[in-house]
PDB file of C-alpha atoms in Angstrom:
ATOM      1  CA  ASP N   1     139.311  58.294 137.179  1.00 67.00           C
ATOM      2  CA  THR N   2     138.880  57.205 133.565  1.00 74.00           C
ATOM      3  CA  ALA N   3     135.748  58.601 131.922  1.00 91.00           C
ATOM      4  CA  VAL N   4     135.377  56.028 129.135  1.00 95.00           C
ATOM      5  CA  SER N   5     137.252  52.788 129.501  1.00 95.00           C
ATOM      6  CA  GLN N   6     137.381  49.880 127.123  1.00 95.00           C
ATOM      7  CA  THR N   7     139.039  46.501 127.366  1.00 96.00           C
ATOM      8  CA  PRO N   8     141.096  44.926 126.071  1.00 97.00           C
ATOM      9  CA  LYS N   9     143.506  47.426 124.568  1.00 95.00           C
ATOM     10  CA  TYR N  10     144.925  44.828 122.197  1.00 96.00           C
ATOM     11  CA  LEU N  11     143.189  41.758 120.806  1.00 97.00           C
ATOM     12  CA  VAL N  12     144.786  39.250 118.453  1.00 98.00           C
ATOM     13  CA  THR N  13     142.619  36.396 117.262  1.00 97.00           C
ATOM     14  CA  GLN N  14     142.164  33.937 114.442  1.00 97.00           C
ATOM     15  CA  MET N  15     139.692  34.136 111.625  1.00 97.00           C
ATOM     16  CA  GLY N  16     136.358  32.607 112.434  1.00 97.00           C
ATOM     17  CA  ASN N  17     136.536  33.274 116.162  1.00 98.00           C
ATOM     18  CA  ASP N  18     133.981  35.224 118.170  1.00 98.00           C
ATOM     19  CA  LYS N  19     135.213  38.038 120.385  1.00 98.00           C
ATOM     20  CA  SER N  20     133.900  40.835 122.590  1.00 98.00           C
ATOM     21  CA  ILE N  21     135.143  44.275 123.517  1.00 98.00           C
ATOM     22  CA  LYS N  22     133.826  45.885 126.681  1.00 97.00           C
ATOM     23  CA  CYS N  23     133.123  49.561 127.246  1.00 97.00           C
ATOM     24  CA  GLU N  24     132.091  51.466 130.337  1.00 97.00           C
ATOM     25  CA  GLN N  25     131.482  55.167 130.935  1.00 96.00           C
ATOM     26  CA  ASN N  26     131.213  56.856 134.322  1.00 96.00           C
ATOM     27  CA  LEU N  27     130.063  60.236 133.023  1.00 93.00           C
ATOM     28  CA  GLY N  28     126.341  59.622 133.358  1.00 91.00           C
ATOM     29  CA  HIS N  29     125.878  60.199 129.628  1.00 91.00           C
ATOM     30  CA  ASP N  30     122.747  59.000 127.882  1.00 89.00           C
ATOM     31  CA  THR N  31     124.319  57.923 124.593  1.00 91.00           C
ATOM     32  CA  MET N  32     127.156  55.556 123.798  1.00 94.00           C
ATOM     33  CA  TYR N  33     128.830  54.810 120.490  1.00 94.00           C
ATOM     34  CA  TRP N  34     131.165  52.485 118.700  1.00 96.00           C
ATOM     35  CA  TYR N  35     133.439  53.875 116.006  1.00 95.00           C
ATOM     36  CA  LYS N  36     135.795  51.985 113.728  1.00 96.00           C
ATOM     37  CA  GLN N  37     139.151  53.451 112.693  1.00 95.00           C
ATOM     38  CA  ASP N  38     140.582  51.801 109.616  1.00 93.00           C
ATOM     39  CA  SER N  39     144.192  51.477 108.536  1.00 91.00           C
ATOM     40  CA  LYS N  40     144.068  54.959 106.982  1.00 90.00           C
ATOM     41  CA  LYS N  41     142.894  56.319 110.335  1.00 91.00           C
ATOM     42  CA  PHE N  42     139.460  57.199 109.018  1.00 93.00           C
ATOM     43  CA  LEU N  43     136.846  57.149 111.790  1.00 94.00           C
ATOM     44  CA  LYS N  44     133.385  55.897 111.009  1.00 92.00           C
ATOM     45  CA  ILE N  45     130.348  55.436 113.206  1.00 91.00           C
ATOM     46  CA  MET N  46     129.186  51.869 113.687  1.00 93.00           C
ATOM     47  CA  PHE N  47     126.464  52.144 116.329  1.00 90.00           C
ATOM     48  CA  SER N  48     124.893  54.507 118.757  1.00 91.00           C
ATOM     49  CA  TYR N  49     122.761  53.480 121.725  1.00 91.00           C
ATOM     50  CA  ASN N  50     120.458  55.885 123.527  1.00 87.00           C
ATOM     51  CA  ASN N  51     117.850  54.941 126.100  1.00 78.00           C
ATOM     52  CA  LYS N  52     117.507  51.406 124.755  1.00 76.00           C
ATOM     53  CA  GLU N  53     117.296  52.658 121.188  1.00 84.00           C
ATOM     54  CA  LEU N  54     119.954  51.218 118.929  1.00 85.00           C
ATOM     55  CA  ILE N  55     120.890  53.014 115.740  1.00 82.00           C
ATOM     56  CA  ILE N  56     122.949  50.940 113.352  1.00 79.00           C
ATOM     57  CA  ASN N  57     125.068  52.173 110.487  1.00 82.00           C
ATOM     58  CA  GLU N  58     123.673  50.251 107.540  1.00 78.00           C
ATOM     59  CA  THR N  59     127.144  49.399 106.278  1.00 87.00           C
ATOM     60  CA  VAL N  60     128.047  47.415 109.411  1.00 91.00           C
ATOM     61  CA  PRO N  61     127.852  43.635 108.888  1.00 93.00           C
ATOM     62  CA  ASN N  62     125.369  41.820 111.092  1.00 93.00           C
ATOM     63  CA  ARG N  63     128.274  39.843 112.551  1.00 96.00           C
ATOM     64  CA  PHE N  64     128.745  42.912 114.747  1.00 96.00           C
ATOM     65  CA  SER N  65     126.285  43.349 117.578  1.00 93.00           C
ATOM     66  CA  PRO N  66     126.326  45.842 120.435  1.00 92.00           C
ATOM     67  CA  LYS N  67     124.893  44.835 123.779  1.00 92.00           C
ATOM     68  CA  SER N  68     124.041  47.231 126.580  1.00 91.00           C
ATOM     69  CA  PRO N  69     123.402  45.652 129.983  1.00 90.00           C
ATOM     70  CA  ASP N  70     122.820  49.104 131.451  1.00 90.00           C
ATOM     71  CA  LYS N  71     123.176  52.770 130.647  1.00 89.00           C
ATOM     72  CA  ALA N  72     126.873  52.846 131.527  1.00 94.00           C
ATOM     73  CA  HIS N  73     127.973  49.915 129.371  1.00 95.00           C
ATOM     74  CA  LEU N  74     127.980  49.186 125.663  1.00 95.00           C
ATOM     75  CA  ASN N  75     129.852  46.050 124.680  1.00 96.00           C
ATOM     76  CA  LEU N  76     130.687  45.043 121.127  1.00 97.00           C
ATOM     77  CA  HIS N  77     130.377  41.416 120.060  1.00 97.00           C
ATOM     78  CA  ILE N  78     131.855  40.227 116.807  1.00 97.00           C
ATOM     79  CA  ASN N  79     131.060  36.820 115.364  1.00 97.00           C
ATOM     80  CA  SER N  80     132.998  34.886 112.745  1.00 97.00           C
ATOM     81  CA  LEU N  81     135.871  37.349 112.592  1.00 98.00           C
ATOM     82  CA  GLU N  82     137.342  38.153 109.186  1.00 97.00           C
ATOM     83  CA  LEU N  83     140.707  39.590 108.176  1.00 97.00           C
ATOM     84  CA  GLY N  84     138.995  42.811 107.141  1.00 95.00           C
ATOM     85  CA  ASP N  85     137.753  43.359 110.678  1.00 97.00           C
ATOM     86  CA  SER N  86     141.279  44.275 111.739  1.00 97.00           C
ATOM     87  CA  ALA N  87     141.080  47.875 112.910  1.00 97.00           C
ATOM     88  CA  VAL N  88     141.021  50.051 115.986  1.00 96.00           C
ATOM     89  CA  TYR N  89     137.613  50.212 117.641  1.00 97.00           C
ATOM     90  CA  PHE N  90     136.709  53.179 119.787  1.00 97.00           C
ATOM     91  CA  CYS N  91     133.939  53.439 122.304  1.00 97.00           C
ATOM     92  CA  ALA N  92     132.583  56.900 123.081  1.00 95.00           C
ATOM     93  CA  SER N  93     129.832  58.552 125.064  1.00 93.00           C
ATOM     94  CA  SER N  94     128.029  61.882 125.080  1.00 91.00           C
ATOM     95  CA  GLN N  95     124.995  63.579 126.567  1.00 87.00           C
ATOM     96  CA  VAL N  96     122.522  64.132 123.757  1.00 81.00           C
ATOM     97  CA  ASN N  97     119.173  64.856 125.353  1.00 73.00           C
ATOM     98  CA  PRO N  98     119.339  67.354 126.847  1.00 66.00           C
ATOM     99  CA  GLY N  99     122.802  68.657 126.385  1.00 64.00           C
ATOM    100  CA  ASN N 100     124.633  67.919 123.178  1.00 65.00           C
ATOM    101  CA  THR N 101     128.015  67.705 124.853  1.00 72.00           C
ATOM    102  CA  GLU N 102     131.128  66.652 123.073  1.00 85.00           C
ATOM    103  CA  ALA N 103     131.921  62.972 122.754  1.00 90.00           C
ATOM    104  CA  PHE N 104     134.412  61.411 125.139  1.00 93.00           C
ATOM    105  CA  PHE N 105     136.428  58.537 123.730  1.00 95.00           C
ATOM    106  CA  GLY N 106     138.026  55.472 125.201  1.00 95.00           C
ATOM    107  CA  GLN N 107     141.625  54.507 124.510  1.00 94.00           C
ATOM    108  CA  GLY N 108     140.699  52.201 121.676  1.00 95.00           C
ATOM    109  CA  THR N 109     141.006  48.467 121.092  1.00 97.00           C
ATOM    110  CA  ARG N 110     143.378  47.371 118.370  1.00 96.00           C
ATOM    111  CA  LEU N 111     141.913  44.213 116.876  1.00 97.00           C
ATOM    112  CA  THR N 112     144.159  42.065 114.711  1.00 97.00           C
ATOM    113  CA  VAL N 113     142.645  39.098 112.921  1.00 97.00           C
ATOM    114  CA  VAL N 114     145.165  36.547 111.655  1.00 97.00           C
TER     115      VAL N 114
ATOM    116  CA  ALA I   1     124.697  65.115 104.402  1.00 77.00           C
ATOM    117  CA  GLN I   2     127.391  66.604 106.571  1.00 83.00           C
ATOM    118  CA  SER I   3     131.043  66.210 105.677  1.00 91.00           C
ATOM    119  CA  VAL I   4     134.431  67.384 106.872  1.00 95.00           C
ATOM    120  CA  THR I   5     137.507  67.973 104.743  1.00 96.00           C
ATOM    121  CA  GLN I   6     141.017  68.227 106.057  1.00 97.00           C
ATOM    122  CA  PRO I   7     143.050  69.105 102.959  1.00 97.00           C
ATOM    123  CA  ASP I   8     146.461  68.421 104.486  1.00 96.00           C
ATOM    124  CA  ILE I   9     147.276  64.767 105.030  1.00 96.00           C
ATOM    125  CA  HIS I  10     150.682  65.473 106.561  1.00 97.00           C
ATOM    126  CA  ILE I  11     152.299  68.657 107.885  1.00 97.00           C
ATOM    127  CA  THR I  12     155.840  69.070 109.114  1.00 97.00           C
ATOM    128  CA  VAL I  13     156.904  72.028 111.234  1.00 97.00           C
ATOM    129  CA  SER I  14     159.950  72.895 113.300  1.00 97.00           C
ATOM    130  CA  GLU I  15     159.663  73.101 117.044  1.00 97.00           C
ATOM    131  CA  GLY I  16     158.815  76.645 118.043  1.00 97.00           C
ATOM    132  CA  ALA I  17     157.202  77.475 114.698  1.00 98.00           C
ATOM    133  CA  SER I  18     153.558  78.403 114.339  1.00 97.00           C
ATOM    134  CA  LEU I  19     150.975  75.909 113.141  1.00 97.00           C
ATOM    135  CA  GLU I  20     147.694  76.051 111.285  1.00 98.00           C
ATOM    136  CA  LEU I  21     145.681  72.959 110.416  1.00 98.00           C
ATOM    137  CA  ARG I  22     142.836  73.442 107.982  1.00 98.00           C
ATOM    138  CA  CYS I  23     139.310  72.143 108.297  1.00 98.00           C
ATOM    139  CA  ASN I  24     136.328  72.777 106.029  1.00 97.00           C
ATOM    140  CA  TYR I  25     132.862  71.451 106.737  1.00 94.00           C
ATOM    141  CA  SER I  26     129.543  71.004 105.036  1.00 90.00           C
ATOM    142  CA  TYR I  27     126.540  71.078 107.329  1.00 84.00           C
ATOM    143  CA  GLY I  28     122.895  71.953 106.934  1.00 74.00           C
ATOM    144  CA  ALA I  29     122.512  74.062 110.046  1.00 76.00           C
ATOM    145  CA  THR I  30     124.655  75.845 112.587  1.00 75.00           C
ATOM    146  CA  PRO I  31     127.346  73.298 113.260  1.00 83.00           C
ATOM    147  CA  TYR I  32     128.916  72.075 116.426  1.00 90.00           C
ATOM    148  CA  LEU I  33     132.617  71.777 115.611  1.00 93.00           C
ATOM    149  CA  PHE I  34     135.404  69.928 117.347  1.00 95.00           C
ATOM    150  CA  TRP I  35     139.113  69.271 117.137  1.00 97.00           C
ATOM    151  CA  TYR I  36     140.445  66.029 118.577  1.00 97.00           C
ATOM    152  CA  VAL I  37     144.045  64.864 118.879  1.00 97.00           C
ATOM    153  CA  GLN I  38     145.226  61.276 118.751  1.00 96.00           C
ATOM    154  CA  SER I  39     148.734  60.528 119.972  1.00 92.00           C
ATOM    155  CA  PRO I  40     150.323  57.262 118.809  1.00 85.00           C
ATOM    156  CA  GLY I  41     148.563  54.293 120.346  1.00 80.00           C
ATOM    157  CA  GLN I  42     146.190  56.524 122.253  1.00 84.00           C
ATOM    158  CA  GLY I  43     142.558  57.447 122.169  1.00 89.00           C
ATOM    159  CA  LEU I  44     141.000  60.680 120.990  1.00 94.00           C
ATOM    160  CA  GLN I  45     141.364  63.689 123.251  1.00 94.00           C
ATOM    161  CA  LEU I  46     139.233  66.777 122.788  1.00 95.00           C
ATOM    162  CA  LEU I  47     141.307  69.891 122.135  1.00 97.00           C
ATOM    163  CA  LEU I  48     138.473  72.389 121.764  1.00 96.00           C
ATOM    164  CA  LYS I  49     134.910  72.816 120.627  1.00 93.00           C
ATOM    165  CA  TYR I  50     132.646  75.443 119.097  1.00 92.00           C
ATOM    166  CA  PHE I  51     128.956  75.433 119.899  1.00 87.00           C
ATOM    167  CA  SER I  52     127.987  79.104 119.596  1.00 84.00           C
ATOM    168  CA  GLY I  53     129.080  82.604 120.584  1.00 85.00           C
ATOM    169  CA  ASP I  54     132.625  83.855 120.208  1.00 87.00           C
ATOM    170  CA  THR I  55     134.036  82.506 116.970  1.00 91.00           C
ATOM    171  CA  LEU I  56     137.563  82.266 118.373  1.00 96.00           C
ATOM    172  CA  VAL I  57     137.729  79.414 120.825  1.00 96.00           C
ATOM    173  CA  GLN I  58     140.537  78.490 123.135  1.00 97.00           C
ATOM    174  CA  GLY I  59     141.436  74.942 123.927  1.00 96.00           C
ATOM    175  CA  ILE I  60     143.893  72.908 125.879  1.00 96.00           C
ATOM    176  CA  LYS I  61     147.643  72.756 125.283  1.00 95.00           C
ATOM    177  CA  GLY I  62     147.712  76.291 123.866  1.00 96.00           C
ATOM    178  CA  PHE I  63     145.556  75.547 120.826  1.00 98.00           C
ATOM    179  CA  GLU I  64     142.873  77.812 119.423  1.00 98.00           C
ATOM    180  CA  ALA I  65     140.490  77.630 116.491  1.00 98.00           C
ATOM    181  CA  GLU I  66     138.433  80.159 114.605  1.00 96.00           C
ATOM    182  CA  PHE I  67     134.985  79.479 113.198  1.00 94.00           C
ATOM    183  CA  LYS I  68     134.376  81.297 109.919  1.00 94.00           C
ATOM    184  CA  ARG I  69     130.846  80.712 108.686  1.00 91.00           C
ATOM    185  CA  SER I  70     131.445  82.483 105.367  1.00 91.00           C
ATOM    186  CA  GLN I  71     134.283  80.120 104.551  1.00 93.00           C
ATOM    187  CA  SER I  72     132.790  77.037 106.224  1.00 93.00           C
ATOM    188  CA  SER I  73     136.071  76.658 108.019  1.00 95.00           C
ATOM    189  CA  PHE I  74     137.279  75.853 111.514  1.00 97.00           C
ATOM    190  CA  ASN I  75     141.070  76.028 111.363  1.00 98.00           C
ATOM    191  CA  LEU I  76     143.229  75.015 114.299  1.00 98.00           C
ATOM    192  CA  ARG I  77     146.192  77.160 115.286  1.00 98.00           C
ATOM    193  CA  LYS I  78     149.040  77.195 117.738  1.00 98.00           C
ATOM    194  CA  PRO I  79     151.608  80.014 117.923  1.00 97.00           C
ATOM    195  CA  SER I  80     154.557  77.841 118.977  1.00 97.00           C
ATOM    196  CA  VAL I  81     154.630  74.105 118.468  1.00 98.00           C
ATOM    197  CA  HIS I  82     156.248  71.730 120.963  1.00 97.00           C
ATOM    198  CA  TRP I  83     157.722  68.353 120.110  1.00 96.00           C
ATOM    199  CA  SER I  84     154.982  66.718 122.179  1.00 95.00           C
ATOM    200  CA  ASP I  85     152.369  68.088 119.748  1.00 97.00           C
ATOM    201  CA  ALA I  86     153.356  65.487 117.163  1.00 97.00           C
ATOM    202  CA  ALA I  87     150.160  63.489 116.645  1.00 97.00           C
ATOM    203  CA  GLU I  88     147.162  62.980 114.382  1.00 97.00           C
ATOM    204  CA  TYR I  89     144.590  65.761 114.458  1.00 98.00           C
ATOM    205  CA  PHE I  90     140.946  65.277 113.576  1.00 98.00           C
ATOM    206  CA  CYS I  91     138.307  67.873 112.877  1.00 97.00           C
ATOM    207  CA  ALA I  92     134.707  66.786 113.454  1.00 95.00           C
ATOM    208  CA  VAL I  93     131.188  68.133 113.044  1.00 92.00           C
ATOM    209  CA  GLY I  94     127.984  67.034 114.729  1.00 84.00           C
ATOM    210  CA  PRO I  95     126.226  65.486 116.459  1.00 78.00           C
ATOM    211  CA  SER I  96     123.829  64.721 113.648  1.00 74.00           C
ATOM    212  CA  GLY I  97     121.940  61.980 111.935  1.00 73.00           C
ATOM    213  CA  SER I  98     119.695  59.402 113.503  1.00 69.00           C
ATOM    214  CA  ALA I  99     122.638  58.080 115.501  1.00 70.00           C
ATOM    215  CA  ARG I 100     123.585  61.549 116.749  1.00 78.00           C
ATOM    216  CA  GLN I 101     127.126  60.806 115.673  1.00 84.00           C
ATOM    217  CA  LEU I 102     130.161  62.912 114.882  1.00 89.00           C
ATOM    218  CA  THR I 103     131.418  63.063 111.331  1.00 91.00           C
ATOM    219  CA  PHE I 104     135.193  63.172 111.196  1.00 94.00           C
ATOM    220  CA  GLY I 105     137.661  64.464 108.677  1.00 96.00           C
ATOM    221  CA  SER I 106     140.389  62.159 107.430  1.00 96.00           C
ATOM    222  CA  GLY I 107     142.942  63.603 109.826  1.00 97.00           C
ATOM    223  CA  THR I 108     146.205  65.525 109.534  1.00 98.00           C
ATOM    224  CA  GLN I 109     149.425  63.925 110.705  1.00 97.00           C
ATOM    225  CA  LEU I 110     151.699  66.480 112.373  1.00 97.00           C
ATOM    226  CA  THR I 111     155.441  65.898 112.510  1.00 97.00           C
ATOM    227  CA  VAL I 112     157.566  68.228 114.626  1.00 97.00           C
ATOM    228  CA  LEU I 113     161.245  68.623 113.774  1.00 96.00           C
ATOM    229  CA  PRO I 114     163.741  69.405 116.547  1.00 91.00           C
TER     230      PRO I 114
END
């Protein structure tokens, strides 16, 4: 049974479109994350969401917005997509309070903006 | 601020040879350290972690890593590499910051020759 699952795995879309990536975790963790992996494979935190508290990396454009309908889901919405948004986006979860477990990652969503 | 350095961008070894991937970190307190592996087109899988205690930690797939506080290092080792070990390897430190996120190194690409 997959611990962290995200859909879709591949997403190709045109500039200017709005798209969403879904993420679900069945681990009972209290914190979920979105990371971006660029073309050089560098991983950078975008958001974390813990108990209705959203922490945003200040470098993330406001076209990106996470939405959490419940503790097990953290979806990523992207408005007005740009070429530079092309990347692999990873969802992750961990238990932070209490616990500090390792982060479990989804399989990634490869977003290509054309 | 915390940081992770993986000095080797790309390493090539022959199947059956030993492997050591280097990782140096900068962290204000006792770190939690991780090694993740990313196979082509796949997500991030945890190989091993160090939270406290024994500085030599064992992980999955025959990997081990040694935490050396004096050198701020957490190098990954494997005595005999298999062709299936070819992948990208990431060292990470955390969780930290307001987002309780992991900070990743830039990764080391491992190629295994037959």
